Amino acid sequence: MVTTNALAEIASLIGEPARAAMLQALMDGRALTAGELSRVAAITPQTASGHLAQLAASGLIAVTAQGRHRYHRLAGPQVARLLESMMLVAVGRQIKPPRTGPRDEAMRRARTCYDHFAGRLGVGLAEAMMTQGWIEIGEEAAMLTSAGSDRLKQAGIPLPDIIRTPRRATPLCSLCLDWSERRPHIAGVLGAALCAHALAENWVRRQPGSRALEITPKGTRSFRDIFCIEA
Amino acid sequence: MVTTNALAEIASLIGEPARAAMLQALMDGRALTAGELSRVAAITPQTASGHLAQLAASGLIAVTAQGRHRYHRLAGPQVARLLESMMLVAVGRQIKPPRTGPRDEAMRRARTCYDHFAGRLGVGLAEAMMTQGWIEIGEEAAMLTSAGSDRLKQAGIPLPDIIRTPRRATPLCSLCLDWSERRPHIAGVLGAALCAHALAENWVRRQPGSRALEITPKGTRSFRDIFCIEA
DNA sequence: CAGATGTTACGGTCGGCACCGAACGATCAT
DNA sequence: ATGATCGTTCGGTGCCGACCGTAACATCTG
């Protein structure tokens, strides 16, 4: 076996509370500096730097130097997937849902999950697209129908070539079980395209220092007009 | 946030080499006794018992007592997914593939991945079914076509009702990136159905003390006749 | 150049936890 | 009952690693 030790190594890297907090902060897909991450984890910059060096050496995060800053981001979608499935297990484990503070409420309403939407917004979008026949949802995957492809194109939402070319149907959007809603939302290429477009068009705004999203009035209109949901 | 500490807790549980080895041994979906698991991890039964108690308390494994034995198994598919995605990250991390022993070779040839096939057999099946138009494979999901559904039914492979009813097409088989082959294989409901049928019909046999599978002569014939692959 | 900010390197302290030996329950066989 | 196997509990030892000083180095700004 190749992976008996490697598995434990990866897991123990994530298993340290400070490192876990930093990784979680990177779950929105953006790149943060070591200083920001040290504040997130509530440790001194030196300690954070050491942790980040370990994470980078193990390939969990990638680092790009820019001037006197060093930007850290998750190494790729697979790492985000790993963390997300971990949260799912962690949530399924607990008996009673603890207090839901206001900050928590914002997260449950709408947030990013690496490169796509999650929370009630993400789940609502998936459900709306399904009831209107734009996608078909199976147990573990979803598929964009040609009707859905047409409608999105018509709404001005750019889709990558792989999706756009309608060779029959395109099973390109994987599902991601939402840890707060316990229902699937749209991930994969389609999810990333939707999220990118919504951010570019200012339908949603990132909250500073959080993965939570604020839905703008323009976004509320767009989501209602295009997807027929009340966000 | 609900999960900052819970995340680290889960990860640190998996991060201990002995526990990781035991979890990995459970990846074939079967239930093992504490004694077997202690031998797998190369530790004394007492130590293993402590580890297993922790894993059970955290909901990563489930325990059923039977006589003087206590059988331990993974708590569910989500835990298996978590471990699988961890292996994927762990493999992608290493530069050069280390020595591949004979035991490793058997694993790469054919093995179970919780409830479906992996290794060259799993990847080959997925590819064969795609080239013959039974499934359509996207980037992160696959879809069973009506032709594929018919052909499998005709071959006597029982499919669950959800798949069998052909409401247009059924995007039910998720893809699972194979950590040894680095190419997708079929997971999900379809993958589980295939694997279960192959085990029941004695196409493959479990190797004792390993996730590796031995392909029987009958299996070789069946895989060639039905799927047109040389396993 | 000097100051500010951000990052890395080193040495020492301390807490947590994995491990084993030994002993105790539980269950099955004779 | 008695021995045998399987599993868990308890106490004690020892190691690994996270943490923070202090200090040096790199980069941008005034």
Short mmCIF file of C-alpha atoms (C1' of nucleotides) in Angstrom, two decimals:
data_model
loop_
_atom_site.label_atom_id
_atom_site.label_comp_id
_atom_site.label_asym_id
_atom_site.label_seq_id
_atom_site.Cartn_x
_atom_site.Cartn_y
_atom_site.Cartn_z
CA MET A 1 0.00 0.00 0.00
CA VAL A 2 1.16 3.44 -0.77
CA THR A 3 -1.09 5.38 1.46
CA THR A 4 -1.28 3.98 4.96
CA ASN A 5 1.10 6.52 6.37
CA ALA A 6 0.34 9.26 3.91
CA LEU A 7 -3.31 9.11 4.93
CA ALA A 8 -2.48 9.62 8.58
CA GLU A 9 -0.08 12.39 7.71
CA ILE A 10 -2.65 14.37 5.80
CA ALA A 11 -5.25 13.85 8.46
CA SER A 12 -3.00 14.84 11.32
CA LEU A 13 -2.12 18.02 9.47
CA ILE A 14 -5.79 18.94 9.37
CA GLY A 15 -6.27 17.62 12.87
CA GLU A 16 -4.50 20.48 14.57
CA PRO A 17 -7.09 23.11 15.62
CA ALA A 18 -5.05 26.08 14.44
CA ARG A 19 -4.37 24.53 11.06
CA ALA A 20 -7.96 23.44 10.74
CA ALA A 21 -9.14 26.98 11.37
CA MET A 22 -6.80 28.34 8.72
CA LEU A 23 -7.85 25.75 6.17
CA GLN A 24 -11.45 26.51 6.89
CA ALA A 25 -10.80 30.18 6.34
CA LEU A 26 -9.39 29.32 2.93
CA MET A 27 -12.52 27.40 1.99
CA ASP A 28 -13.93 30.38 0.13
CA GLY A 29 -11.33 29.83 -2.54
CA ARG A 30 -9.49 33.08 -2.02
CA ALA A 31 -5.84 33.51 -1.12
CA LEU A 32 -4.94 34.99 2.26
CA THR A 33 -1.68 36.17 3.79
CA ALA A 34 0.00 34.47 6.70
CA GLY A 35 -0.83 37.40 8.94
CA GLU A 36 -4.53 37.21 8.23
CA LEU A 37 -4.49 33.50 8.79
CA SER A 38 -2.65 33.84 12.08
CA ARG A 39 -5.38 36.16 13.32
CA VAL A 40 -8.06 33.75 12.19
CA ALA A 41 -6.44 30.94 14.15
CA ALA A 42 -5.70 33.18 17.16
CA ILE A 43 -2.00 32.35 17.28
CA THR A 44 1.19 34.33 16.82
CA PRO A 45 2.46 34.94 13.30
CA GLN A 46 5.54 32.79 13.88
CA THR A 47 3.50 29.77 14.81
CA ALA A 48 1.14 30.32 11.92
CA SER A 49 4.05 30.56 9.54
CA GLY A 50 5.34 27.22 10.71
CA HIS A 51 1.97 25.62 10.22
CA LEU A 52 1.61 27.09 6.77
CA ALA A 53 5.02 25.81 5.78
CA GLN A 54 3.94 22.31 6.76
CA LEU A 55 0.69 22.59 4.87
CA ALA A 56 2.48 23.82 1.78
CA ALA A 57 5.12 21.10 2.00
CA SER A 58 2.37 18.51 2.09
CA GLY A 59 0.62 19.96 -0.89
CA LEU A 60 -2.56 20.95 0.90
CA ILE A 61 -2.10 24.63 0.16
CA ALA A 62 -0.28 26.51 -2.54
CA VAL A 63 1.71 29.67 -1.97
CA THR A 64 2.43 32.55 -4.29
CA ALA A 65 4.80 35.29 -3.24
CA GLN A 66 3.80 38.81 -4.20
CA GLY A 67 5.91 41.66 -2.92
CA ARG A 68 6.23 41.39 0.80
CA HIS A 69 3.10 39.31 1.03
CA ARG A 70 2.77 35.60 0.58
CA TYR A 71 -0.64 34.50 -0.47
CA HIS A 72 -1.86 31.11 0.63
CA ARG A 73 -4.74 29.28 -0.98
CA LEU A 74 -6.05 25.74 -1.09
CA ALA A 75 -4.05 23.59 -3.45
CA GLY A 76 -7.10 22.64 -5.50
CA PRO A 77 -10.71 21.54 -5.63
CA GLN A 78 -9.85 18.14 -4.26
CA VAL A 79 -8.66 19.65 -1.02
CA ALA A 80 -11.87 21.65 -0.79
CA ARG A 81 -13.84 18.49 -1.40
CA LEU A 82 -11.93 16.76 1.33
CA LEU A 83 -12.69 19.49 3.83
CA GLU A 84 -16.31 19.63 2.79
CA SER A 85 -16.83 15.90 3.24
CA MET A 86 -15.16 16.20 6.59
CA MET A 87 -17.61 18.87 7.68
CA LEU A 88 -20.42 16.67 6.54
CA VAL A 89 -19.25 13.83 8.74
CA ALA A 90 -18.63 16.23 11.60
CA VAL A 91 -22.14 17.63 11.36
CA GLY A 92 -23.83 14.27 11.01
CA ARG A 93 -22.08 13.27 14.17
CA GLN A 94 -23.53 15.77 16.56
CA ILE A 95 -26.83 15.12 18.25
CA LYS A 96 -28.38 18.50 18.76
CA PRO A 97 -27.61 21.58 16.71
CA PRO A 98 -26.04 24.15 19.04
CA ARG A 99 -27.03 27.77 19.31
CA THR A 100 -27.28 29.50 15.98
CA GLY A 101 -25.85 32.96 16.37
CA PRO A 102 -26.41 35.79 13.90
CA ARG A 103 -23.09 35.08 12.28
CA ASP A 104 -24.13 31.50 11.84
CA GLU A 105 -27.43 32.61 10.36
CA ALA A 106 -25.65 34.57 7.63
CA MET A 107 -23.63 31.48 6.77
CA ARG A 108 -26.72 29.33 6.56
CA ARG A 109 -28.43 31.83 4.33
CA ALA A 110 -25.78 32.03 1.62
CA ARG A 111 -22.11 31.24 1.47
CA THR A 112 -19.44 30.02 -0.89
CA CYS A 113 -18.20 26.47 -0.88
CA TYR A 114 -14.80 26.88 -2.52
CA ASP A 115 -16.08 27.92 -5.95
CA HIS A 116 -19.85 27.52 -5.82
CA PHE A 117 -22.89 28.47 -3.75
CA ALA A 118 -24.01 26.75 -0.60
CA GLY A 119 -26.51 27.40 2.15
CA ARG A 120 -30.17 28.10 1.51
CA LEU A 121 -29.28 30.01 -1.66
CA GLY A 122 -27.36 27.08 -3.12
CA VAL A 123 -29.96 24.52 -2.18
CA GLY A 124 -32.77 26.75 -3.41
CA LEU A 125 -31.10 27.28 -6.77
CA ALA A 126 -30.65 23.57 -7.25
CA GLU A 127 -34.24 22.86 -6.37
CA ALA A 128 -35.61 25.62 -8.59
CA MET A 129 -33.58 24.51 -11.57
CA MET A 130 -34.79 21.00 -11.07
CA THR A 131 -38.50 21.83 -10.82
CA GLN A 132 -38.23 23.83 -14.00
CA GLY A 133 -36.52 21.02 -15.83
CA TRP A 134 -33.21 22.74 -16.39
CA ILE A 135 -31.32 20.05 -14.59
CA GLU A 136 -32.11 16.53 -13.59
CA ILE A 137 -31.00 15.48 -10.17
CA GLY A 138 -30.05 11.97 -9.30
CA GLU A 139 -28.83 10.60 -6.06
CA GLU A 140 -25.27 11.67 -6.41
CA ALA A 141 -25.06 13.74 -9.54
CA ALA A 142 -27.01 16.19 -11.62
CA MET A 143 -27.23 16.81 -15.31
CA LEU A 144 -27.83 19.94 -17.30
CA THR A 145 -30.59 19.49 -19.83
CA SER A 146 -30.56 21.20 -23.21
CA ALA A 147 -33.48 23.34 -22.05
CA GLY A 148 -31.45 24.45 -19.06
CA SER A 149 -28.45 25.16 -21.21
CA ASP A 150 -30.55 27.30 -23.54
CA ARG A 151 -32.18 29.19 -20.70
CA LEU A 152 -28.90 30.01 -19.00
CA LYS A 153 -27.37 31.15 -22.24
CA GLN A 154 -30.41 33.31 -22.84
CA ALA A 155 -30.04 34.84 -19.38
CA GLY A 156 -26.51 35.83 -20.25
CA ILE A 157 -24.77 33.44 -17.93
CA PRO A 158 -21.60 32.26 -19.62
CA LEU A 159 -20.94 28.56 -19.48
CA PRO A 160 -17.66 26.83 -20.25
CA ASP A 161 -17.45 25.14 -23.63
CA ILE A 162 -17.72 21.66 -22.25
CA ILE A 163 -21.17 22.41 -20.91
CA ARG A 164 -22.36 24.62 -23.74
CA THR A 165 -21.92 22.20 -26.58
CA PRO A 166 -25.07 20.15 -26.29
CA ARG A 167 -24.02 16.66 -27.24
CA ARG A 168 -27.29 15.19 -26.05
CA ALA A 169 -27.02 15.94 -22.35
CA THR A 170 -24.14 16.90 -20.16
CA PRO A 171 -23.68 15.23 -16.80
CA LEU A 172 -21.27 17.83 -15.67
CA CYS A 173 -22.58 19.26 -12.46
CA SER A 174 -21.80 17.15 -9.48
CA LEU A 175 -23.79 17.47 -6.32
CA CYS A 176 -22.41 18.54 -3.00
CA LEU A 177 -24.33 17.71 0.14
CA ASP A 178 -24.89 20.91 2.06
CA TRP A 179 -23.74 20.57 5.66
CA SER A 180 -26.18 23.14 6.98
CA GLU A 181 -29.23 22.23 4.91
CA ARG A 182 -28.55 18.52 4.54
CA ARG A 183 -29.76 18.71 0.97
CA PRO A 184 -27.74 18.75 -2.23
CA HIS A 185 -26.58 21.89 -3.98
CA ILE A 186 -24.93 22.31 -7.34
CA ALA A 187 -21.16 22.07 -7.45
CA GLY A 188 -18.85 21.17 -10.30
CA VAL A 189 -18.31 23.20 -13.41
CA LEU A 190 -21.86 24.51 -13.53
CA GLY A 191 -21.78 25.59 -9.89
CA ALA A 192 -18.52 27.43 -10.40
CA ALA A 193 -19.87 29.21 -13.48
CA LEU A 194 -23.00 30.35 -11.66
CA CYS A 195 -21.05 31.63 -8.68
CA ALA A 196 -18.48 33.43 -10.79
CA HIS A 197 -21.16 35.16 -12.82
CA ALA A 198 -23.12 36.19 -9.72
CA LEU A 199 -20.03 37.73 -8.19
CA ALA A 200 -19.08 39.50 -11.38
CA GLU A 201 -22.58 40.92 -11.81
CA ASN A 202 -22.70 41.96 -8.18
CA TRP A 203 -25.67 39.77 -7.38
CA VAL A 204 -23.89 38.76 -4.21
CA ARG A 205 -21.08 40.34 -2.21
CA ARG A 206 -18.52 38.64 -0.05
CA GLN A 207 -18.70 39.49 3.63
CA PRO A 208 -15.31 40.59 4.96
CA GLY A 209 -13.64 37.86 6.95
CA SER A 210 -16.23 35.21 6.33
CA ARG A 211 -17.48 32.82 3.74
CA ALA A 212 -20.96 34.26 4.11
CA LEU A 213 -22.47 36.16 1.19
CA GLU A 214 -24.70 39.18 1.18
CA ILE A 215 -27.39 39.12 -1.50
CA THR A 216 -27.76 42.54 -3.13
CA PRO A 217 -31.11 43.97 -4.27
CA LYS A 218 -29.96 43.44 -7.82
CA GLY A 219 -29.24 39.85 -6.96
CA THR A 220 -32.63 39.40 -5.35
CA ARG A 221 -34.25 40.60 -8.58
CA SER A 222 -32.08 38.45 -10.78
CA PHE A 223 -32.62 35.34 -8.75
CA ARG A 224 -36.36 35.96 -8.87
CA ASP A 225 -36.51 36.81 -12.57
CA ILE A 226 -34.21 34.09 -13.84
CA PHE A 227 -34.60 31.28 -11.35
CA CYS A 228 -37.98 32.14 -9.80
CA ILE A 229 -36.74 31.92 -6.24
CA GLU A 230 -37.05 34.37 -3.38
CA ALA A 231 -33.54 34.63 -2.02
CA MET B 1 -19.65 28.34 13.05
CA VAL B 2 -20.53 24.89 14.15
CA THR B 3 -17.62 23.02 12.82
CA THR B 4 -14.27 24.66 13.51
CA ASN B 5 -13.44 22.36 16.38
CA ALA B 6 -15.43 19.43 15.15
CA LEU B 7 -13.43 19.46 11.95
CA ALA B 8 -10.14 19.26 13.79
CA GLU B 9 -11.50 16.58 16.05
CA ILE B 10 -12.50 14.33 13.19
CA ALA B 11 -9.23 14.90 11.39
CA SER B 12 -7.06 14.25 14.41
CA LEU B 13 -8.90 11.00 14.97
CA ILE B 14 -7.95 9.86 11.50
CA GLY B 15 -4.52 11.40 11.88
CA GLU B 16 -3.20 8.77 14.24
CA PRO B 17 -1.36 6.07 12.23
CA ALA B 18 -2.89 3.13 14.09
CA ARG B 19 -6.41 4.49 13.73
CA ALA B 20 -5.79 5.34 10.10
CA ALA B 21 -4.68 1.80 9.42
CA MET B 22 -7.79 0.39 11.04
CA LEU B 23 -10.08 2.72 9.15
CA GLN B 24 -8.36 1.83 5.94
CA ALA B 25 -8.86 -1.85 6.68
CA LEU B 26 -12.57 -1.14 7.04
CA MET B 27 -12.70 0.51 3.64
CA ASP B 28 -13.93 -2.66 1.98
CA GLY B 29 -17.26 -2.20 3.70
CA ARG B 30 -17.08 -5.28 5.86
CA ALA B 31 -17.18 -5.46 9.64
CA LEU B 32 -14.10 -6.63 11.50
CA THR B 33 -13.48 -7.59 15.11
CA ALA B 34 -11.32 -5.61 17.48
CA GLY B 35 -8.70 -8.33 17.46
CA GLU B 36 -8.38 -8.35 13.69
CA LEU B 37 -8.09 -4.61 13.66
CA SER B 38 -5.43 -4.62 16.35
CA ARG B 39 -3.35 -6.97 14.21
CA VAL B 40 -3.85 -4.81 11.17
CA ALA B 41 -2.55 -1.80 13.02
CA ALA B 42 0.26 -3.78 14.68
CA ILE B 43 -0.66 -2.73 18.19
CA THR B 44 -1.81 -4.56 21.30
CA PRO B 45 -5.51 -5.29 21.72
CA GLN B 46 -5.79 -2.90 24.67
CA THR B 47 -4.56 0.02 22.66
CA ALA B 48 -6.76 -0.87 19.75
CA SER B 49 -9.75 -1.09 22.02
CA GLY B 50 -9.16 2.44 23.22
CA HIS B 51 -8.85 3.72 19.67
CA LEU B 52 -11.99 1.94 18.56
CA ALA B 53 -13.92 3.38 21.47
CA GLN B 54 -12.91 6.87 20.38
CA LEU B 55 -13.83 6.23 16.78
CA ALA B 56 -17.20 4.87 17.78
CA ALA B 57 -17.88 7.75 20.15
CA SER B 58 -17.20 10.18 17.34
CA GLY B 59 -19.49 8.41 14.96
CA LEU B 60 -16.85 7.38 12.47
CA ILE B 61 -17.46 3.69 12.99
CA ALA B 62 -20.45 1.68 14.15
CA VAL B 63 -20.23 -1.30 16.46
CA THR B 64 -22.47 -4.34 16.77
CA ALA B 65 -21.89 -6.85 19.53
CA GLN B 66 -22.34 -10.50 18.62
CA GLY B 67 -21.49 -13.09 21.19
CA ARG B 68 -18.00 -12.47 22.46
CA HIS B 69 -17.09 -10.60 19.34
CA ARG B 70 -17.68 -6.96 18.59
CA TYR B 71 -17.87 -6.14 14.95
CA HIS B 72 -16.71 -2.73 13.79
CA ARG B 73 -17.59 -1.17 10.46
CA LEU B 74 -17.53 2.28 8.92
CA ALA B 75 -20.48 4.36 10.03
CA GLY B 76 -21.63 4.98 6.46
CA PRO B 77 -20.80 5.86 2.89
CA GLN B 78 -19.93 9.41 3.85
CA VAL B 79 -17.06 8.21 5.98
CA ALA B 80 -15.84 6.05 3.11
CA ARG B 81 -16.04 9.05 0.82
CA LEU B 82 -14.07 11.10 3.27
CA LEU B 83 -11.30 8.53 3.44
CA GLU B 84 -11.27 8.09 -0.30
CA SER B 85 -10.90 11.80 -0.96
CA MET B 86 -8.13 11.87 1.60
CA MET B 87 -6.26 9.14 -0.23
CA LEU B 88 -6.65 11.09 -3.41
CA VAL B 89 -5.05 14.15 -1.89
CA ALA B 90 -2.36 12.01 -0.30
CA VAL B 91 -1.51 10.40 -3.61
CA GLY B 92 -1.52 13.60 -5.60
CA ARG B 93 0.94 14.94 -3.09
CA GLN B 94 3.76 12.50 -3.59
CA ILE B 95 6.31 13.06 -6.27
CA LYS B 96 7.47 9.65 -7.28
CA PRO B 97 5.46 6.49 -6.88
CA PRO B 98 7.36 4.22 -4.50
CA ARG B 99 8.14 0.56 -5.07
CA THR B 100 5.12 -1.44 -6.09
CA GLY B 101 5.26 -4.76 -4.33
CA PRO B 102 3.24 -7.81 -5.38
CA ARG B 103 0.64 -7.04 -2.75
CA ASP B 104 0.37 -3.56 -4.15
CA GLU B 105 0.01 -4.95 -7.65
CA ALA B 106 -3.03 -7.00 -6.61
CA MET B 107 -4.60 -3.87 -5.18
CA ARG B 108 -3.99 -1.91 -8.35
CA ARG B 109 -5.46 -4.67 -10.44
CA ALA B 110 -8.82 -4.90 -8.71
CA ARG B 111 -10.13 -3.91 -5.32
CA THR B 112 -13.25 -2.73 -3.59
CA CYS B 113 -13.79 0.87 -2.68
CA TYR B 114 -16.36 0.54 0.11
CA ASP B 115 -19.19 -0.81 -2.05
CA HIS B 116 -17.93 -0.61 -5.62
CA PHE B 117 -14.99 -1.57 -7.84
CA ALA B 118 -11.74 0.31 -8.08
CA GLY B 119 -8.35 -0.27 -9.60
CA ARG B 120 -7.80 -1.25 -13.22
CA LEU B 121 -10.98 -3.32 -13.17
CA GLY B 122 -13.11 -0.39 -12.01
CA VAL B 123 -11.53 2.07 -14.39
CA GLY B 124 -11.75 -0.40 -17.26
CA LEU B 125 -15.41 -1.07 -16.64
CA ALA B 126 -16.19 2.62 -16.65
CA GLU B 127 -14.28 3.16 -19.86
CA ALA B 128 -15.84 0.18 -21.61
CA MET B 129 -19.35 1.20 -20.67
CA MET B 130 -18.67 4.67 -21.95
CA THR B 131 -17.25 3.64 -25.31
CA GLN B 132 -20.27 1.42 -25.87
CA GLY B 133 -22.66 4.19 -25.01
CA TRP B 134 -24.13 2.62 -21.91
CA ILE B 135 -23.13 5.56 -19.77
CA GLU B 136 -22.12 9.09 -20.50
CA ILE B 137 -19.27 10.43 -18.47
CA GLY B 138 -18.90 14.05 -17.59
CA GLU B 139 -16.26 15.71 -15.54
CA GLU B 140 -17.62 14.82 -12.16
CA ALA B 141 -20.58 12.56 -12.78
CA ALA B 142 -21.82 9.87 -15.07
CA MET B 143 -25.23 8.98 -16.36
CA LEU B 144 -26.76 5.66 -17.30
CA THR B 145 -28.36 5.77 -20.72
CA SER B 146 -31.49 3.83 -21.58
CA ALA B 147 -29.38 1.62 -23.84
CA GLY B 148 -27.10 0.85 -20.92
CA SER B 149 -30.02 0.16 -18.66
CA ASP B 150 -31.47 -2.28 -21.20
CA ARG B 151 -28.19 -4.06 -21.74
CA LEU B 152 -27.55 -4.54 -18.05
CA LYS B 153 -31.04 -5.83 -17.50
CA GLN B 154 -30.57 -8.21 -20.39
CA ALA B 155 -27.32 -9.44 -18.89
CA GLY B 156 -29.17 -10.30 -15.70
CA ILE B 157 -27.62 -7.66 -13.54
CA PRO B 158 -30.28 -6.43 -11.12
CA LEU B 159 -30.52 -2.68 -10.75
CA PRO B 160 -32.35 -0.83 -8.00
CA ASP B 161 -35.70 0.61 -8.94
CA ILE B 162 -34.48 4.17 -9.06
CA ILE B 163 -32.15 3.34 -11.88
CA ARG B 164 -34.35 0.88 -13.69
CA THR B 165 -37.29 3.17 -14.34
CA PRO B 166 -36.11 5.04 -17.39
CA ARG B 167 -37.49 8.53 -16.98
CA ARG B 168 -35.45 9.84 -19.85
CA ALA B 169 -32.00 9.32 -18.40
CA THR B 170 -30.74 8.67 -14.95
CA PRO B 171 -27.79 10.60 -13.60
CA LEU B 172 -27.33 8.24 -10.75
CA CYS B 173 -23.81 6.97 -10.91
CA SER B 174 -21.34 9.35 -9.40
CA LEU B 175 -17.72 9.15 -10.32
CA CYS B 176 -14.93 8.41 -7.93
CA LEU B 177 -11.41 9.34 -8.91
CA ASP B 178 -9.25 6.26 -8.60
CA TRP B 179 -6.21 6.90 -6.45
CA SER B 180 -4.07 4.31 -8.16
CA GLU B 181 -5.16 4.88 -11.75
CA ARG B 182 -5.90 8.60 -11.51
CA ARG B 183 -8.92 8.09 -13.73
CA PRO B 184 -12.57 7.93 -12.75
CA HIS B 185 -14.42 4.75 -11.93
CA ILE B 186 -18.09 4.18 -11.33
CA ALA B 187 -19.36 4.63 -7.80
CA GLY B 188 -22.81 5.44 -6.55
CA VAL B 189 -25.84 3.23 -6.81
CA LEU B 190 -24.80 1.71 -10.12
CA GLY B 191 -21.31 0.92 -8.85
CA ALA B 192 -22.69 -0.77 -5.77
CA ALA B 193 -25.12 -2.83 -7.85
CA LEU B 194 -22.36 -4.02 -10.18
CA CYS B 195 -20.07 -4.96 -7.34
CA ALA B 196 -22.77 -6.78 -5.39
CA HIS B 197 -23.79 -8.79 -8.43
CA ALA B 198 -20.20 -9.70 -9.28
CA LEU B 199 -19.59 -10.94 -5.74
CA ALA B 200 -22.85 -12.89 -5.67
CA GLU B 201 -22.13 -14.53 -9.02
CA ASN B 202 -18.58 -15.32 -7.97
CA TRP B 203 -17.03 -13.25 -10.72
CA VAL B 204 -14.60 -11.92 -8.15
CA ARG B 205 -13.47 -13.20 -4.77
CA ARG B 206 -12.26 -11.19 -1.82
CA GLN B 207 -8.66 -11.78 -0.84
CA PRO B 208 -8.34 -12.59 2.85
CA GLY B 209 -7.07 -9.66 4.84
CA SER B 210 -7.05 -7.19 2.00
CA ARG B 211 -9.28 -5.08 -0.14
CA ALA B 212 -7.82 -6.68 -3.23
CA LEU B 213 -10.04 -8.86 -5.40
CA GLU B 214 -9.22 -11.99 -7.29
CA ILE B 215 -10.95 -12.29 -10.65
CA THR B 216 -12.21 -15.83 -11.21
CA PRO B 217 -12.19 -17.53 -14.64
CA LYS B 218 -15.96 -17.19 -14.65
CA GLY B 219 -15.53 -13.50 -13.97
CA THR B 220 -12.99 -13.13 -16.74
CA ARG B 221 -15.49 -14.67 -19.17
CA SER B 222 -18.36 -12.54 -17.92
CA PHE B 223 -16.43 -9.31 -18.07
CA ARG B 224 -15.37 -10.16 -21.61
CA ASP B 225 -18.80 -11.28 -22.80
CA ILE B 226 -20.84 -8.53 -21.21
CA PHE B 227 -18.49 -5.58 -21.04
CA CYS B 228 -15.95 -6.53 -23.71
CA ILE B 229 -12.95 -5.98 -21.50
CA GLU B 230 -10.02 -8.25 -20.73
CA ALA B 231 -9.77 -8.19 -16.96
"C1'" DC C 1 18.42 55.56 4.79
"C1'" DA C 2 15.18 54.62 8.62
"C1'" DG C 3 10.90 52.77 10.02
"C1'" DA C 4 7.05 49.67 9.41
"C1'" DT C 5 5.20 45.36 8.11
"C1'" DG C 6 5.45 40.63 7.13
"C1'" DT C 7 7.94 36.17 7.28
"C1'" DT C 8 11.38 32.74 8.81
"C1'" DA C 9 14.80 30.46 12.13
"C1'" DC C 10 16.17 28.71 16.76
"C1'" DG C 11 15.88 27.11 21.66
"C1'" DG C 12 13.31 25.85 25.53
"C1'" DT C 13 9.04 24.71 28.04
"C1'" DC C 14 5.01 22.11 28.72
"C1'" DG C 15 0.80 19.55 27.94
"C1'" DG C 16 -1.40 15.83 25.75
"C1'" DC C 17 -1.69 11.25 24.19
"C1'" DA C 18 -0.18 6.74 22.39
"C1'" DC C 19 1.68 2.74 24.27
"C1'" DC C 20 2.20 -1.37 27.16
"C1'" DG C 21 1.73 -4.51 31.39
"C1'" DA C 22 -1.36 -6.28 34.43
"C1'" DA C 23 -5.75 -7.26 36.01
"C1'" DC C 24 -10.80 -7.74 35.48
"C1'" DG C 25 -15.51 -9.08 32.76
"C1'" DA C 26 -17.92 -11.71 29.26
"C1'" DT C 27 -18.71 -15.39 26.41
"C1'" DC C 28 -18.10 -20.01 24.53
"C1'" DA C 29 -16.25 -24.96 24.78
"C1'" DT C 30 -15.43 -29.22 27.28
"C1'" DA D 1 -17.08 -25.90 37.08
"C1'" DT D 2 -12.62 -24.94 34.35
"C1'" DG D 3 -9.97 -23.45 30.88
"C1'" DA D 4 -9.66 -20.66 26.72
"C1'" DT D 5 -10.52 -16.71 23.89
"C1'" DC D 6 -11.99 -12.02 23.27
"C1'" DG D 7 -12.52 -7.56 24.92
"C1'" DT D 8 -12.12 -3.64 28.09
"C1'" DT D 9 -10.30 -0.80 32.19
"C1'" DC D 10 -6.54 1.23 34.92
"C1'" DG D 11 -1.95 3.20 36.08
"C1'" DG D 12 2.39 4.65 34.74
"C1'" DT D 13 6.01 5.82 31.34
"C1'" DG D 14 7.80 8.25 27.58
"C1'" DC D 15 7.77 10.77 23.33
"C1'" DC D 16 6.15 14.02 20.01
"C1'" DG D 17 4.75 18.48 18.80
"C1'" DA D 18 2.46 23.04 19.55
"C1'" DC D 19 3.52 27.25 21.51
"C1'" DC D 20 5.97 31.57 22.46
"C1'" DG D 21 10.19 34.27 23.31
"C1'" DT D 22 13.95 36.43 20.88
"C1'" DA D 23 16.18 37.50 16.81
"C1'" DA D 24 17.34 37.77 12.02
"C1'" DC D 25 15.89 38.53 7.14
"C1'" DA D 26 13.09 40.43 3.17
"C1'" DT D 27 10.19 43.95 1.19
"C1'" DC D 28 7.69 48.16 0.68
"C1'" DT D 29 7.02 53.21 2.22
"C1'" DG D 30 8.40 57.96 3.60
#
